[in-house]
PDB file of C-alpha atoms in Angstrom:
ATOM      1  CA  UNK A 697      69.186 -99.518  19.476  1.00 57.00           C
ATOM      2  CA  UNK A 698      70.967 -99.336  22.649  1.00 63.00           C
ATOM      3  CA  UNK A 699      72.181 -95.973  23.158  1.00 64.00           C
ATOM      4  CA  UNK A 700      75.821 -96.852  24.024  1.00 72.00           C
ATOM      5  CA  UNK A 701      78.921 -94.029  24.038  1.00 71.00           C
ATOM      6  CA  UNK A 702      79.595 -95.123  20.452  1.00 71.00           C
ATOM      7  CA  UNK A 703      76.372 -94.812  19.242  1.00 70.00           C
ATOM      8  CA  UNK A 704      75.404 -91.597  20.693  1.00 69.00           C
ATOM      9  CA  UNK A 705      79.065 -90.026  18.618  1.00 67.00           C
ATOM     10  CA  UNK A 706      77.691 -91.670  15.351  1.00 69.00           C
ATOM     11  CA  UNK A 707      74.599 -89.388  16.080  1.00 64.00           C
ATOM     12  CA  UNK A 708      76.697 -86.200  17.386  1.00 66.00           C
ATOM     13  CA  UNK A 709      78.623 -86.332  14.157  1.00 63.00           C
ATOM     14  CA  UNK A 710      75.431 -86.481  11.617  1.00 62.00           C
ATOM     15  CA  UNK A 711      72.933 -83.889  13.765  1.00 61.00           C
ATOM     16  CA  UNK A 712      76.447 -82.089  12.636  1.00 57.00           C
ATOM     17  CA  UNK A 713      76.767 -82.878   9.338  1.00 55.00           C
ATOM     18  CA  UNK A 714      73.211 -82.021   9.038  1.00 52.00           C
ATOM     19  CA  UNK A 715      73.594 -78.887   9.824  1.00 51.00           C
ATOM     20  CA  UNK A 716      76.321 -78.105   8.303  1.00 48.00           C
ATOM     21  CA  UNK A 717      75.355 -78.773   4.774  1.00 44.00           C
ATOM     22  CA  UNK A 718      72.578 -76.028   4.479  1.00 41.00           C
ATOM     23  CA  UNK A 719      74.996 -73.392   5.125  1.00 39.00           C
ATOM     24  CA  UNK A 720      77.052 -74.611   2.412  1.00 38.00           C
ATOM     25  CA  UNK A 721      74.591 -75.573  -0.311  1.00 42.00           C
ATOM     26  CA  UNK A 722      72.090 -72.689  -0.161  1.00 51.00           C
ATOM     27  CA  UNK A 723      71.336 -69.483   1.415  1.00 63.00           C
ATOM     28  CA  UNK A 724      67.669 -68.871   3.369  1.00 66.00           C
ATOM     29  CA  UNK A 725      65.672 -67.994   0.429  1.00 81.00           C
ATOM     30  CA  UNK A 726      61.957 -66.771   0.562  1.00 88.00           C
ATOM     31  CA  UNK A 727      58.907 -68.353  -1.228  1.00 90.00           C
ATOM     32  CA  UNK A 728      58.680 -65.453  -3.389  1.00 91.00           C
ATOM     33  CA  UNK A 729      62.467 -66.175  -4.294  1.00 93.00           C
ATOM     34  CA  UNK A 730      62.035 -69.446  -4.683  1.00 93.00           C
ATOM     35  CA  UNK A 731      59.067 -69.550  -6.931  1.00 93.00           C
ATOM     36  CA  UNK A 732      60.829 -66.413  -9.233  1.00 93.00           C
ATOM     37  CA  UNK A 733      64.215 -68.843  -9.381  1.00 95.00           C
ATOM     38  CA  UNK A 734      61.886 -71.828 -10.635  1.00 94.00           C
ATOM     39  CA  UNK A 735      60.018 -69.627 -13.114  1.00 94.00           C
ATOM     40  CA  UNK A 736      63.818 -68.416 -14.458  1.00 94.00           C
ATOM     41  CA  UNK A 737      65.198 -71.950 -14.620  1.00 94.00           C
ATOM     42  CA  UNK A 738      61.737 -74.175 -15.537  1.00 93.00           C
ATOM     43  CA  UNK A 739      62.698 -75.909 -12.433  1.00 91.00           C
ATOM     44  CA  UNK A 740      65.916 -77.124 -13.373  1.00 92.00           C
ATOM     45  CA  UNK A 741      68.991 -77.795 -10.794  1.00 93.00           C
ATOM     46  CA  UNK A 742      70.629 -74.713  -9.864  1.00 94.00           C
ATOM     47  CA  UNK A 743      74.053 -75.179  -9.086  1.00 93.00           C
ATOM     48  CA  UNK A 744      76.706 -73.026  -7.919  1.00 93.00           C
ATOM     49  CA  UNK A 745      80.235 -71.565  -9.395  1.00 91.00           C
ATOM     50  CA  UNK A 746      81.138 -69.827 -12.803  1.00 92.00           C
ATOM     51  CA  UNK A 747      79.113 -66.554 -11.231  1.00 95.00           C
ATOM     52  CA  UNK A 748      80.353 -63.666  -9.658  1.00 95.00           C
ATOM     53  CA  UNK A 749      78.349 -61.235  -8.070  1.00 96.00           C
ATOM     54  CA  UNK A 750      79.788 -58.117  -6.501  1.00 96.00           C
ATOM     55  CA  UNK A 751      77.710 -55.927  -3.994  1.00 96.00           C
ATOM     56  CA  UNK A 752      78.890 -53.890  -1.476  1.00 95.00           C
ATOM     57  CA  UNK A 753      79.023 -55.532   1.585  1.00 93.00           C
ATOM     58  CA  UNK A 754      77.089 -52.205   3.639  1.00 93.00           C
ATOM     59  CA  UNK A 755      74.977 -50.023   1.538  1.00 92.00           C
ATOM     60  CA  UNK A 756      74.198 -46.393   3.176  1.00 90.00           C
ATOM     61  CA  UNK A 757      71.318 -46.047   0.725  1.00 91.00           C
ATOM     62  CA  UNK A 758      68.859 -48.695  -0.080  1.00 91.00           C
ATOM     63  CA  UNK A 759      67.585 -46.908  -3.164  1.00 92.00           C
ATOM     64  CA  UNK A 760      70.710 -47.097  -5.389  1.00 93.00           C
ATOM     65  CA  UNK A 761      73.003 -49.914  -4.314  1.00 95.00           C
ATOM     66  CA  UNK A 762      75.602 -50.561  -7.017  1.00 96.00           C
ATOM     67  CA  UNK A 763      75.865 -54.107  -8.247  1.00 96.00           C
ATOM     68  CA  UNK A 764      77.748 -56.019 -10.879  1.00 96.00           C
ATOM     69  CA  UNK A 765      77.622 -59.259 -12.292  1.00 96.00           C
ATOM     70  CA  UNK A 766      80.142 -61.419 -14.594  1.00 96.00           C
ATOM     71  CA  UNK A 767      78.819 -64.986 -15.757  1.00 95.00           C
ATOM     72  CA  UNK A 768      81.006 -66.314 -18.699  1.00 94.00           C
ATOM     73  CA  UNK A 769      79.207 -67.884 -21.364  1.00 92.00           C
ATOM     74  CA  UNK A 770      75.935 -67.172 -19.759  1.00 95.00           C
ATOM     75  CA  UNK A 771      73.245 -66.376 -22.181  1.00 95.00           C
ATOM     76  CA  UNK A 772      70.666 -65.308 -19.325  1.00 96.00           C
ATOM     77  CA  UNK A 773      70.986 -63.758 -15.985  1.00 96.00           C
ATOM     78  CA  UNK A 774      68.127 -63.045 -13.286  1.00 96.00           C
ATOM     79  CA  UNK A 775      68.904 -60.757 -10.452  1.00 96.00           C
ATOM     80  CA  UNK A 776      66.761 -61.285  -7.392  1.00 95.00           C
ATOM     81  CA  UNK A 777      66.256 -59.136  -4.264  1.00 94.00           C
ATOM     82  CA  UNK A 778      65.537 -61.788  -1.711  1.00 93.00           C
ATOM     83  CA  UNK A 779      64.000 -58.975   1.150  1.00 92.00           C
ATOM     84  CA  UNK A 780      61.980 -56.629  -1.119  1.00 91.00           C
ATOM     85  CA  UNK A 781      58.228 -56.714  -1.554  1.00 90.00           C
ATOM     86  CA  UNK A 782      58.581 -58.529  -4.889  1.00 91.00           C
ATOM     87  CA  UNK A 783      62.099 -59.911  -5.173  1.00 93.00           C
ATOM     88  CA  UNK A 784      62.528 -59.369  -8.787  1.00 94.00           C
ATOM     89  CA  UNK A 785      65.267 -56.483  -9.767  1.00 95.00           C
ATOM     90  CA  UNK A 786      66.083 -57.395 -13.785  1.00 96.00           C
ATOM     91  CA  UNK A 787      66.608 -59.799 -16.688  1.00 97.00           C
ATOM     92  CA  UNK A 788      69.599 -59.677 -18.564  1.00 97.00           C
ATOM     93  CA  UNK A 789      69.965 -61.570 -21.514  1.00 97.00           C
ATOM     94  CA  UNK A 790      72.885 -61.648 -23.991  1.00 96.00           C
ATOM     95  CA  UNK A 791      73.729 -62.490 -27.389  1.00 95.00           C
ATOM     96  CA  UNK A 792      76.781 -64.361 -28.790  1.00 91.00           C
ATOM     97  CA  UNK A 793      77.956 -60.502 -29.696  1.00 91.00           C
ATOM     98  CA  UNK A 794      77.844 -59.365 -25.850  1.00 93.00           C
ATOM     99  CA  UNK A 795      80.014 -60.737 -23.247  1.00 94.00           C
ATOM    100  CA  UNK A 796      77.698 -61.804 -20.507  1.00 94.00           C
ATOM    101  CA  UNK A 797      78.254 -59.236 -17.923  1.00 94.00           C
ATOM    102  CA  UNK A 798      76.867 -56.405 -16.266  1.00 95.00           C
ATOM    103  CA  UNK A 799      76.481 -53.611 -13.826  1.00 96.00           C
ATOM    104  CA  UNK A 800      73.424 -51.442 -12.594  1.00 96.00           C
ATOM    105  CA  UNK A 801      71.974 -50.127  -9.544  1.00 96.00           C
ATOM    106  CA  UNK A 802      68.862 -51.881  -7.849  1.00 95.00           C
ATOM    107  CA  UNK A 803      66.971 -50.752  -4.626  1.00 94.00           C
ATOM    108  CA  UNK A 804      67.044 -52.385  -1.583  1.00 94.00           C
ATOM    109  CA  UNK A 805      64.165 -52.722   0.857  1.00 92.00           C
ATOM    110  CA  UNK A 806      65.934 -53.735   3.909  1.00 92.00           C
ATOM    111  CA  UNK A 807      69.319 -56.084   4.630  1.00 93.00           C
ATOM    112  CA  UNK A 808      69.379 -59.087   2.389  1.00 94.00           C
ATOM    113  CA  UNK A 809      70.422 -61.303   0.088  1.00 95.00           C
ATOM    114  CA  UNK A 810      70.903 -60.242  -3.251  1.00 95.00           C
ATOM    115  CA  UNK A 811      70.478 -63.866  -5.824  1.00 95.00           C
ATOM    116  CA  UNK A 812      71.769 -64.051  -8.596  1.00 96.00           C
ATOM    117  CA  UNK A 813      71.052 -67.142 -11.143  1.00 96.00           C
ATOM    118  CA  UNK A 814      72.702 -67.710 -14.676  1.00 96.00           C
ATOM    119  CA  UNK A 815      71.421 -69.830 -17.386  1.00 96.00           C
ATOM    120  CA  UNK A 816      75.029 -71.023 -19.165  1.00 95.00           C
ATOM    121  CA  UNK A 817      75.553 -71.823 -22.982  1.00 93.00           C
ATOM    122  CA  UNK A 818      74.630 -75.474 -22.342  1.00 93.00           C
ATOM    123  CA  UNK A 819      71.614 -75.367 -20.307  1.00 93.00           C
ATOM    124  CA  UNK A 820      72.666 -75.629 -17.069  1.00 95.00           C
ATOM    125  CA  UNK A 821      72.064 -73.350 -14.072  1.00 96.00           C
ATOM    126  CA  UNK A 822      74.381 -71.460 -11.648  1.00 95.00           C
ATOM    127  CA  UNK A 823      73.710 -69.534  -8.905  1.00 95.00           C
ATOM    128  CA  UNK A 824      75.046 -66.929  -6.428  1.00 95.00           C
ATOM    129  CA  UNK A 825      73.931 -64.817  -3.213  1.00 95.00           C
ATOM    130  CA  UNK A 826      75.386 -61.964  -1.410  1.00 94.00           C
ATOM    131  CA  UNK A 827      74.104 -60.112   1.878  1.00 94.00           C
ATOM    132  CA  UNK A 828      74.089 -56.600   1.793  1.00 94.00           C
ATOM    133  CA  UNK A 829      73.409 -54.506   4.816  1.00 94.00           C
ATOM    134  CA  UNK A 830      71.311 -51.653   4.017  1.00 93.00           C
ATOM    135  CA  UNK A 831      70.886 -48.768   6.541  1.00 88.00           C
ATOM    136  CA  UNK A 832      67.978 -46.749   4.887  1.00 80.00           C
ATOM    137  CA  UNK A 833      65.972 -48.643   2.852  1.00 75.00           C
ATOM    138  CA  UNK A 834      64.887 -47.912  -0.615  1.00 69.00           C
ATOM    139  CA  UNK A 835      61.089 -48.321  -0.980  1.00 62.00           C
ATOM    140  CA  UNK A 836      60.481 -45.211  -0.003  1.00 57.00           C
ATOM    141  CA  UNK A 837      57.734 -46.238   2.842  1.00 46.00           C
TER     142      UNK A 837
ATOM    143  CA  UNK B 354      60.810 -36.628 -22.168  1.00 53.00           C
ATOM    144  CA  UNK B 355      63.032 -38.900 -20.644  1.00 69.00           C
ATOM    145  CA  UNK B 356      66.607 -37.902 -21.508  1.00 88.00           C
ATOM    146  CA  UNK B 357      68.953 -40.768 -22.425  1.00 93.00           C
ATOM    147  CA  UNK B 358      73.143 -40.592 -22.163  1.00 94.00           C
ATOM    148  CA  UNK B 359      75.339 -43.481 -23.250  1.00 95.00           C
ATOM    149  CA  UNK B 360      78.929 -43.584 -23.346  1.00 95.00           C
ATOM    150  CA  UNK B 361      80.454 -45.722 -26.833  1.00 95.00           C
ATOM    151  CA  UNK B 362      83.942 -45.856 -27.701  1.00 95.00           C
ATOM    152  CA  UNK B 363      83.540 -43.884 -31.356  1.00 95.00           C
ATOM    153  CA  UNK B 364      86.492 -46.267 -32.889  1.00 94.00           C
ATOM    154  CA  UNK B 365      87.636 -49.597 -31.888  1.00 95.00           C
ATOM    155  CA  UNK B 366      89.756 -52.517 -33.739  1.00 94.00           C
ATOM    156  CA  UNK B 367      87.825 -55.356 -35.097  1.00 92.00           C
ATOM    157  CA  UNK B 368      86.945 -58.048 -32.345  1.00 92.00           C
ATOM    158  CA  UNK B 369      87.897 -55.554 -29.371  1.00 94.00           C
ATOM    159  CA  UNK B 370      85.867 -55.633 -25.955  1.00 95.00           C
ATOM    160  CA  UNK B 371      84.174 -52.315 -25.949  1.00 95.00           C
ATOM    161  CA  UNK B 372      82.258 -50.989 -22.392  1.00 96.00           C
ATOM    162  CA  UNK B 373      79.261 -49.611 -22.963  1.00 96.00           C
ATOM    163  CA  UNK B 374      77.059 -47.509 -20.684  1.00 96.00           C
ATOM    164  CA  UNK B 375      73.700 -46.022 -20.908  1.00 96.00           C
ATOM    165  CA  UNK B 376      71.409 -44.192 -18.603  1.00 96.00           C
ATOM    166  CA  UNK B 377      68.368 -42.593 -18.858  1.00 95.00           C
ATOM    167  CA  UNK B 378      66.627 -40.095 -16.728  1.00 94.00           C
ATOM    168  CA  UNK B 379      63.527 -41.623 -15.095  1.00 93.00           C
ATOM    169  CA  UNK B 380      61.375 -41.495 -11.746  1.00 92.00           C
ATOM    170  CA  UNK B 381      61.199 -45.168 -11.531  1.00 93.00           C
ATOM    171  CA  UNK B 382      57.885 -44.787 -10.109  1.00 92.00           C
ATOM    172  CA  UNK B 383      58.025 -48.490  -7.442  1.00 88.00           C
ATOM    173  CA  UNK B 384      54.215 -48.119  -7.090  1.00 87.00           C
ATOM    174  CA  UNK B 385      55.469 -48.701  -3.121  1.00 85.00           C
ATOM    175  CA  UNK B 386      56.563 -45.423  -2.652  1.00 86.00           C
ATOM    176  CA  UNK B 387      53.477 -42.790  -1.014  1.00 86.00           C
ATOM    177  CA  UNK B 388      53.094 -39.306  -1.569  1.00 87.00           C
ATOM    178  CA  UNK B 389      52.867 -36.340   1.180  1.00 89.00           C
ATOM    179  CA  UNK B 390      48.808 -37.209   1.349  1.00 90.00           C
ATOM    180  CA  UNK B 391      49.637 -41.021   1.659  1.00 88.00           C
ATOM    181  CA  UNK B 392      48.558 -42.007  -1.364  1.00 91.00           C
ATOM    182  CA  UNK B 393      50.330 -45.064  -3.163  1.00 90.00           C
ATOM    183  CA  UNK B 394      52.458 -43.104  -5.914  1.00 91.00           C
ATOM    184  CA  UNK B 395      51.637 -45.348  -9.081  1.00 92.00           C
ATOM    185  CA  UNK B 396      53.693 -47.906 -10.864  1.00 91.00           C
ATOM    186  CA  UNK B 397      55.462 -45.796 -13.808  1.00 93.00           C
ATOM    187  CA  UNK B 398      59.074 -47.906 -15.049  1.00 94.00           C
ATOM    188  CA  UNK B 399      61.190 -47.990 -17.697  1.00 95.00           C
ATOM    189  CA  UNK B 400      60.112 -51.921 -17.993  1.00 95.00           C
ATOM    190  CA  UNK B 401      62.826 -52.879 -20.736  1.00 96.00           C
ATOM    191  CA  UNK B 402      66.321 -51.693 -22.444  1.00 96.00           C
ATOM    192  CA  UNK B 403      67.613 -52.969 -25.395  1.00 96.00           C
ATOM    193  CA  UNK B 404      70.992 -52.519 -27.187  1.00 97.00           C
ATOM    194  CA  UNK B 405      71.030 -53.542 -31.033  1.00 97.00           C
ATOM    195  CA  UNK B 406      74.517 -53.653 -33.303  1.00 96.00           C
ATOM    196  CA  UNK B 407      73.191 -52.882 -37.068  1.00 94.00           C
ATOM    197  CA  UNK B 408      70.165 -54.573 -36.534  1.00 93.00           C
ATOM    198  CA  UNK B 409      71.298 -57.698 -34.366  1.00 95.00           C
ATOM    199  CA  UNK B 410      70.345 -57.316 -30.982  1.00 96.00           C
ATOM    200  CA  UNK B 411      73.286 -57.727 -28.283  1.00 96.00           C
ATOM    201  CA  UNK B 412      71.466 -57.798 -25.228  1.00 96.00           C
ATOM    202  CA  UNK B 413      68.202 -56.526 -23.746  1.00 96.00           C
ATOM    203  CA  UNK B 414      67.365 -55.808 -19.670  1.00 97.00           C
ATOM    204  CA  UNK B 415      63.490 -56.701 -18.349  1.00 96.00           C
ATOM    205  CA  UNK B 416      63.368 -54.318 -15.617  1.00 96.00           C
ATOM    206  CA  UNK B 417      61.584 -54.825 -12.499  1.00 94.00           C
ATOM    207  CA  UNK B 418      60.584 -51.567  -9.923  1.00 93.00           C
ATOM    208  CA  UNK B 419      64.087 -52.689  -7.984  1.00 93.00           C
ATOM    209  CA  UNK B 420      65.886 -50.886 -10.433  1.00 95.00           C
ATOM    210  CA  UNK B 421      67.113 -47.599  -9.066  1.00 94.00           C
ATOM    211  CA  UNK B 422      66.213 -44.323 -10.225  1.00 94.00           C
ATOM    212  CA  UNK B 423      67.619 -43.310 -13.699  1.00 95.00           C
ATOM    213  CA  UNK B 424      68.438 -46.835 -14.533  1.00 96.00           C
ATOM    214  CA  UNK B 425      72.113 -47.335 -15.143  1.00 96.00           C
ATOM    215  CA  UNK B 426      73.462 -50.413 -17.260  1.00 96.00           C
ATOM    216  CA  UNK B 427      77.520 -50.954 -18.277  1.00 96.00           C
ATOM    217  CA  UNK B 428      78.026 -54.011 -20.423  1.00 96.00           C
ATOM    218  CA  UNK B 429      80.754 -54.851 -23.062  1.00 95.00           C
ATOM    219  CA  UNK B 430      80.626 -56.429 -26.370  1.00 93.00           C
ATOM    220  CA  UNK B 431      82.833 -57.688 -28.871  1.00 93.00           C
ATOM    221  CA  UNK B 432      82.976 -54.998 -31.957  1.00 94.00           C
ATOM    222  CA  UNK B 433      82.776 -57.102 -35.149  1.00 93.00           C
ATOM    223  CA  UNK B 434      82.766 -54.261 -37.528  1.00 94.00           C
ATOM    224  CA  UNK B 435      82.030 -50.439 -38.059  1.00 95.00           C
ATOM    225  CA  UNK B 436      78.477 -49.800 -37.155  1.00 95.00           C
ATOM    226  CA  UNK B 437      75.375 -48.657 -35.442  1.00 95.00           C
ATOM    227  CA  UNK B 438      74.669 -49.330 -31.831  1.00 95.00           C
ATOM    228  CA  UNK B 439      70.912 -48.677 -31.164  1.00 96.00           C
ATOM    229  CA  UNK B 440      69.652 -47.956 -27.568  1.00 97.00           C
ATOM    230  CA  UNK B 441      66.421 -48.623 -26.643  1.00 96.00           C
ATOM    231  CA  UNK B 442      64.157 -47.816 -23.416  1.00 96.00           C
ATOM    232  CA  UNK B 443      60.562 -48.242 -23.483  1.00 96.00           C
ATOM    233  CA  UNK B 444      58.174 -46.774 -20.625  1.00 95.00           C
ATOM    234  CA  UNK B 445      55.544 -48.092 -18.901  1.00 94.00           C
ATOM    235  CA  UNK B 446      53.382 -45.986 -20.764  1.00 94.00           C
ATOM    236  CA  UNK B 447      54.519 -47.111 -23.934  1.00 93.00           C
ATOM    237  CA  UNK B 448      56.672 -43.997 -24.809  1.00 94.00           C
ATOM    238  CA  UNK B 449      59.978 -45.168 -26.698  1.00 95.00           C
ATOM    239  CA  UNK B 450      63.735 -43.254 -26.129  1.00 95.00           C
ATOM    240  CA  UNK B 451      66.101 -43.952 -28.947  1.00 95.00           C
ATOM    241  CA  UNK B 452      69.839 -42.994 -29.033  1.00 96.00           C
ATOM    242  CA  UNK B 453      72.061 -44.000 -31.473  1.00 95.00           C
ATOM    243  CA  UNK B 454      76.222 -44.268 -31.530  1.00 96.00           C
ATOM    244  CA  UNK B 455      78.541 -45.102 -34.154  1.00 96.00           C
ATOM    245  CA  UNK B 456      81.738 -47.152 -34.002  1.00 95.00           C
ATOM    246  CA  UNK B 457      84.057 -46.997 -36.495  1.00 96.00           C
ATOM    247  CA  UNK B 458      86.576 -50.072 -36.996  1.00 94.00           C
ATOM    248  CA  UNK B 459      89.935 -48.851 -37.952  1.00 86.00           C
TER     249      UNK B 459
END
């Protein structure tokens, strides 16, 4: 292929769309993430939407950072802490009785990502992350 | 002895979102964390919580060492009738805290 003005736009534009789409699709998740996220879903698709996480957005104290969850309809729920030593916080799981939300209070190692990844009434999988920006971290090294 | 607290409406109508919250007093022992001599502090966790409505559980927490000290969980659940709300936190070391709550449906 001749490299010709029209050509090398065509090429602009996808090295852009290329690196666009990671930043929309998924967040820069760790092995250890990864591998805890595939153990939660049995390597289903994860998607995104019906999850809402809410963190603070700076957290003075790494070793209780307040967090709360509300998935709809979502019979599981795995919280993740994408920067800690072992990135898994807690399980939740719900019955037709509870409504499939919750709050608690996790440590924080350093700033990260907080994941977290909802198994919904019909199987599917949903997912959400949120950086928090811890000053003191909580492992207590 | 761990000591447990949980907050539960004591009356609510039939089918009404109640908030429920329950703590319990615990180290939460990482096994990161050193000690003044720099040794590694064992791993000692409250590793799972459980709340059960007259014998039908509502939901249950697997806890990981990420959860703070004195683990804190609010929830809500639909009240289907007047009864027993069980809370349950088991150690690492097998020790089991029980606290119980009524709600009455009017």
């Amino acid at each position: 292929m001749k490299l010709t003005r029209r050509n090398a736009l065509a090429l602009g534009g996808a090295a852009i769309a290329i690196t666009l789409v990671p930043v929309n699709a998924a967040f820069a998740a760790t092995d250890a993430t990864l591998a805890d996220i595939a153990a939660f879903t049995g390597g289903a698709e994860v998607g995104e939407g019906g999850i809402e996480l809410t963190t603070p957005e700076i957290a003075e104290n790494g070793n209780t950072v307040p967090i709360e969850f509300s998935a709809p309809g979502a019979r599981r729920v795995i919280i993740l802490a994408d920067g800690n030593p072992n990135p898994g916080v807690a399980t939740f799981n719900f019955s037709e009785m509870a409504v499939s939300e919750g709050t608690t209070r996790i440590r924080l190692a350093g700033t990260q990502d907080v994941v977290a990844v909802a198994e919904m009434a019909d199987g599917t999988y949903t997912q959400v992350a949120n950086s928090v920006k811890v000053t003191i971290g909580g492992c207590g090294g | 002895m761990a000591k447990a607290r949980v907050k539960v409406p004591k009356s609510a109508t039939a089918g009404e979102v109640v908030t429920i919250k329950a703590l319990i007093d615990h180290k939460m022992d990482s096994g990161q964390a050193k000690d003044k001599a720099g040794n590694l502090i064992p791993r000692k966790i409250i590793n799972a919580f459980s709340a059960t409505f007259d014998g039908v559980e509502v939901m249950n927490v697997i806890l990981e060492p990420a959860v703070s000290t004195n683990p804190y969980f609010k929830f809500s659940f639909k009240v289907p009738a007047t009864g027993d709300l069980v809370f349950k936190w088991v150690d690492d070391d097998g020790t089991v805290t029980e606290a119980k709550k009524t709600i009455t449906v009017k």
